[in-house]
GROMACS .gro file of N, CA and C in nm:
model
  249
    1ARG      N    1  -0.774   0.717  -0.303
    1ARG     CA    2  -0.683   0.709  -0.191
    1ARG      C    3  -0.758   0.706  -0.059
    2TRP      N    4  -0.862   0.787  -0.046
    2TRP     CA    5  -0.936   0.791   0.079
    2TRP      C    6  -0.991   0.653   0.113
    3THR      N    7  -1.048   0.586   0.015
    3THR     CA    8  -1.107   0.455   0.040
    3THR      C    9  -1.000   0.356   0.083
    4VAL      N   10  -0.885   0.361   0.021
    4VAL     CA   11  -0.776   0.270   0.058
    4VAL      C   12  -0.738   0.292   0.203
    5ARG      N   13  -0.727   0.415   0.244
    5ARG     CA   14  -0.684   0.444   0.380
    5ARG      C   15  -0.789   0.410   0.484
    6THR      N   16  -0.914   0.421   0.451
    6THR     CA   17  -1.018   0.401   0.551
    6THR      C   18  -1.082   0.263   0.548
    7ARG      N   19  -1.088   0.200   0.429
    7ARG     CA   20  -1.154   0.070   0.417
    7ARG      C   21  -1.075  -0.022   0.324
    8PRO      N   22  -0.955  -0.063   0.365
    8PRO     CA   23  -0.872  -0.145   0.275
    8PRO      C   24  -0.936  -0.278   0.239
    9GLN      N   25  -1.017  -0.336   0.329
    9GLN     CA   26  -1.079  -0.465   0.297
    9GLN      C   27  -1.176  -0.451   0.181
   10GLU      N   28  -1.252  -0.341   0.177
   10GLU     CA   29  -1.345  -0.320   0.066
   10GLU      C   30  -1.271  -0.303  -0.066
   11VAL      N   31  -1.163  -0.229  -0.062
   11VAL     CA   32  -1.083  -0.209  -0.183
   11VAL      C   33  -1.022  -0.342  -0.226
   12THR      N   34  -0.973  -0.419  -0.131
   12THR     CA   35  -0.912  -0.548  -0.162
   12THR      C   36  -1.013  -0.639  -0.231
   13ALA      N   37  -1.133  -0.647  -0.178
   13ALA     CA   38  -1.234  -0.733  -0.239
   13ALA      C   39  -1.261  -0.690  -0.383
   14TRP      N   40  -1.266  -0.562  -0.405
   14TRP     CA   41  -1.292  -0.511  -0.540
   14TRP      C   42  -1.174  -0.543  -0.632
   15VAL      N   43  -1.052  -0.516  -0.586
   15VAL     CA   44  -0.933  -0.537  -0.669
   15VAL      C   45  -0.918  -0.685  -0.704
   16LEU      N   46  -0.942  -0.773  -0.608
   16LEU     CA   47  -0.923  -0.916  -0.634
   16LEU      C   48  -1.025  -0.972  -0.733
   17ARG      N   49  -1.133  -0.900  -0.757
   17ARG     CA   50  -1.231  -0.944  -0.857
   17ARG      C   51  -1.187  -0.908  -0.999
   18LEU      N   52  -1.088  -0.821  -1.011
   18LEU     CA   53  -1.041  -0.782  -1.144
   18LEU      C   54  -0.970  -0.899  -1.211
   19ARG      N   55  -0.978  -0.904  -1.341
   19ARG     CA   56  -0.906  -1.007  -1.415
   19ARG      C   57  -0.756  -0.979  -1.408
   20GLU      N   58  -0.679  -1.082  -1.426
   20GLU     CA   59  -0.533  -1.071  -1.421
   20GLU      C   60  -0.480  -0.966  -1.518
   21GLU      N   61  -0.539  -0.957  -1.636
   21GLU     CA   62  -0.484  -0.867  -1.737
   21GLU      C   63  -0.513  -0.721  -1.706
   22ASP      N   64  -0.605  -0.697  -1.615
   22ASP     CA   65  -0.629  -0.559  -1.574
   22ASP      C   66  -0.515  -0.514  -1.483
   23ASP      N   67  -0.524  -0.397  -1.434
   23ASP     CA   68  -0.416  -0.343  -1.351
   23ASP      C   69  -0.428  -0.388  -1.206
   24ARG      N   70  -0.461  -0.513  -1.186
   24ARG     CA   71  -0.481  -0.567  -1.052
   24ARG      C   72  -0.357  -0.551  -0.965
   25GLU      N   73  -0.242  -0.591  -1.017
   25GLU     CA   74  -0.120  -0.583  -0.937
   25GLU      C   75  -0.087  -0.439  -0.902
   26ALA      N   76  -0.104  -0.349  -0.997
   26ALA     CA   77  -0.075  -0.208  -0.970
   26ALA      C   78  -0.168  -0.154  -0.861
   27LEU      N   79  -0.294  -0.193  -0.865
   27LEU     CA   80  -0.387  -0.148  -0.763
   27LEU      C   81  -0.352  -0.206  -0.626
   28LEU      N   82  -0.314  -0.333  -0.622
   28LEU     CA   83  -0.272  -0.393  -0.495
   28LEU      C   84  -0.147  -0.325  -0.441
   29ARG      N   85  -0.054  -0.292  -0.529
   29ARG     CA   86   0.066  -0.219  -0.484
   29ARG      C   87   0.026  -0.083  -0.426
   30GLY      N   88  -0.071  -0.018  -0.489
   30GLY     CA   89  -0.116   0.111  -0.438
   30GLY      C   90  -0.178   0.099  -0.299
   31VAL      N   91  -0.256  -0.006  -0.278
   31VAL     CA   92  -0.314  -0.027  -0.146
   31VAL      C   93  -0.203  -0.050  -0.043
   32ALA      N   94  -0.106  -0.133  -0.077
   32ALA     CA   95   0.005  -0.161   0.015
   32ALA      C   96   0.081  -0.033   0.048
   33TYR      N   97   0.106   0.049  -0.052
   33TYR     CA   98   0.178   0.175  -0.032
   33TYR      C   99   0.102   0.266   0.064
   34TYR      N  100  -0.026   0.287   0.035
   34TYR     CA  101  -0.103   0.381   0.116
   34TYR      C  102  -0.129   0.329   0.257
   35LEU      N  103  -0.143   0.197   0.273
   35LEU     CA  104  -0.154   0.143   0.408
   35LEU      C  105  -0.025   0.166   0.486
   36ALA      N  106   0.089   0.147   0.420
   36ALA     CA  107   0.218   0.166   0.487
   36ALA      C  108   0.244   0.312   0.520
   37LEU      N  109   0.183   0.403   0.448
   37LEU     CA  110   0.194   0.544   0.485
   37LEU      C  111   0.138   0.567   0.625
   38GLN      N  112   0.036   0.488   0.660
   38GLN     CA  113  -0.023   0.500   0.793
   38GLN      C  114   0.051   0.413   0.894
   39ASP      N  115   0.075   0.286   0.856
   39ASP     CA  116   0.134   0.192   0.951
   39ASP      C  117   0.190   0.073   0.874
   40ARG      N  118   0.318   0.053   0.882
   40ARG     CA  119   0.385  -0.054   0.807
   40ARG      C  120   0.337  -0.192   0.853
   41ALA      N  121   0.318  -0.209   0.983
   41ALA     CA  122   0.275  -0.340   1.033
   41ALA      C  123   0.137  -0.377   0.978
   42THR      N  124   0.049  -0.279   0.968
   42THR     CA  125  -0.084  -0.304   0.912
   42THR      C  126  -0.073  -0.345   0.766
   43ALA      N  127   0.014  -0.276   0.693
   43ALA     CA  128   0.035  -0.310   0.552
   43ALA      C  129   0.090  -0.452   0.538
   44ASP      N  130   0.188  -0.486   0.621
   44ASP     CA  131   0.247  -0.620   0.614
   44ASP      C  132   0.144  -0.728   0.648
   45ALA      N  133   0.062  -0.702   0.749
   45ALA     CA  134  -0.042  -0.799   0.787
   45ALA      C  135  -0.145  -0.814   0.675
   46TRP      N  136  -0.179  -0.703   0.611
   46TRP     CA  137  -0.274  -0.707   0.500
   46TRP      C  138  -0.219  -0.791   0.386
   47ILE      N  139  -0.093  -0.769   0.352
   47ILE     CA  140  -0.029  -0.846   0.244
   47ILE      C  141  -0.029  -0.994   0.279
   48GLU      N  142   0.009  -1.026   0.401
   48GLU     CA  143   0.012  -1.165   0.445
   48GLU      C  144  -0.126  -1.228   0.437
   49GLY      N  145  -0.227  -1.152   0.472
   49GLY     CA  146  -0.364  -1.202   0.472
   49GLY      C  147  -0.421  -1.229   0.333
   50LEU      N  148  -0.357  -1.175   0.231
   50LEU     CA  149  -0.404  -1.199   0.094
   50LEU      C  150  -0.379  -1.343   0.050
   51GLY      N  151  -0.282  -1.408   0.112
   51GLY     CA  152  -0.251  -1.547   0.076
   51GLY      C  153  -0.192  -1.563  -0.062
   52LEU      N  154  -0.121  -1.461  -0.107
   52LEU     CA  155  -0.060  -1.466  -0.240
   52LEU      C  156   0.068  -1.548  -0.239
   53PRO      N  157   0.106  -1.606  -0.352
   53PRO     CA  158   0.237  -1.671  -0.359
   53PRO      C  159   0.347  -1.569  -0.332
   54ARG      N  160   0.459  -1.618  -0.284
   54ARG     CA  161   0.571  -1.530  -0.249
   54ARG      C  162   0.610  -1.438  -0.365
   55SER      N  163   0.608  -1.491  -0.487
   55SER     CA  164   0.648  -1.409  -0.603
   55SER      C  165   0.550  -1.295  -0.627
   56ALA      N  166   0.422  -1.316  -0.598
   56ALA     CA  167   0.323  -1.211  -0.617
   56ALA      C  168   0.323  -1.112  -0.500
   57ALA      N  169   0.358  -1.159  -0.381
   57ALA     CA  170   0.361  -1.072  -0.263
   57ALA      C  171   0.484  -0.982  -0.262
   58GLY      N  172   0.591  -1.022  -0.329
   58GLY     CA  173   0.715  -0.943  -0.329
   58GLY      C  174   0.697  -0.799  -0.372
   59PRO      N  175   0.632  -0.773  -0.486
   59PRO     CA  176   0.611  -0.634  -0.527
   59PRO      C  177   0.524  -0.555  -0.429
   60LEU      N  178   0.433  -0.624  -0.362
   60LEU     CA  179   0.350  -0.555  -0.263
   60LEU      C  180   0.433  -0.517  -0.141
   61ARG      N  181   0.521  -0.607  -0.101
   61ARG     CA  182   0.610  -0.575   0.013
   61ARG      C  183   0.702  -0.458  -0.022
   62GLU      N  184   0.748  -0.454  -0.145
   62GLU     CA  185   0.833  -0.343  -0.189
   62GLU      C  186   0.755  -0.212  -0.186
   63ALA      N  187   0.630  -0.216  -0.230
   63ALA     CA  188   0.547  -0.096  -0.226
   63ALA      C  189   0.525  -0.051  -0.082
   64ALA      N  190   0.504  -0.146   0.008
   64ALA     CA  191   0.486  -0.112   0.150
   64ALA      C  192   0.615  -0.053   0.206
   65ARG      N  193   0.728  -0.107   0.166
   65ARG     CA  194   0.856  -0.052   0.212
   65ARG      C  195   0.871   0.093   0.167
   66ARG      N  196   0.834   0.120   0.042
   66ARG     CA  197   0.843   0.258  -0.008
   66ARG      C  198   0.746   0.350   0.065
   67GLY      N  199   0.626   0.300   0.094
   67GLY     CA  200   0.530   0.380   0.169
   67GLY      C  201   0.581   0.415   0.308
   68ALA      N  202   0.638   0.316   0.375
   68ALA     CA  203   0.694   0.339   0.509
   68ALA      C  204   0.811   0.435   0.502
   69GLN      N  205   0.891   0.424   0.398
   69GLN     CA  206   1.006   0.514   0.380
   69GLN      C  207   0.957   0.657   0.358
   70THR      N  208   0.854   0.673   0.278
   70THR     CA  209   0.798   0.806   0.254
   70THR      C  210   0.745   0.864   0.384
   71ARG      N  211   0.678   0.783   0.462
   71ARG     CA  212   0.627   0.831   0.591
   71ARG      C  213   0.742   0.876   0.680
   72ALA      N  214   0.847   0.796   0.687
   72ALA     CA  215   0.962   0.831   0.771
   72ALA      C  216   1.025   0.962   0.725
   73GLN      N  217   1.034   0.981   0.595
   73GLN     CA  218   1.093   1.105   0.543
   73GLN      C  219   1.007   1.225   0.578
   74ARG      N  220   0.877   1.209   0.579
   74ARG     CA  221   0.787   1.319   0.613
   74ARG      C  222   0.793   1.354   0.760
   75GLU      N  223   0.830   1.257   0.843
   75GLU     CA  224   0.834   1.279   0.987
   75GLU      C  225   0.965   1.339   1.033
   76ILE      N  226   1.063   1.348   0.945
   76ILE     CA  227   1.191   1.408   0.981
   76ILE      C  228   1.168   1.558   0.998
   77PRO      N  229   1.202   1.610   1.116
   77PRO     CA  230   1.180   1.754   1.136
   77PRO      C  231   1.265   1.838   1.041
   78GLU      N  232   1.210   1.948   1.003
   78GLU     CA  233   1.283   2.041   0.915
   78GLU      C  234   1.395   2.106   0.996
   79PRO      N  235   1.508   2.132   0.934
   79PRO     CA  236   1.614   2.199   1.008
   79PRO      C  237   1.571   2.341   1.043
   80PRO      N  238   1.621   2.392   1.154
   80PRO     CA  239   1.584   2.529   1.190
   80PRO      C  240   1.635   2.628   1.085
   81PRO      N  241   1.567   2.741   1.069
   81PRO     CA  242   1.613   2.839   0.970
   81PRO      C  243   1.751   2.893   1.007
   82ALA      N  244   1.827   2.922   0.905
   82ALA     CA  245   1.962   2.979   0.928
   82ALA      C  246   1.948   3.117   0.990
   83SER      N  247   2.038   3.145   1.084
   83SER     CA  248   2.030   3.278   1.147
   83SER      C  249   2.123   3.377   1.084
   0.00000   0.00000   0.00000
């Protein structure tokens, strides 16, 4: 996770070298998710920069959406304690 958050290009280069039958798509989804935890626009730009066909980019966009949603949920302030 640390590498994904700090050096997504390095992770991307490594993941794209994997054969199709490996967990390449799952790893790419993970990168999209963790990038979106930091910044959704960065995740979207990263996905766009991969140059994948629309059908292959769809699951990555969904992962980014979930990452952004998780971030938003974490930023919701906790309700004050009951008095």
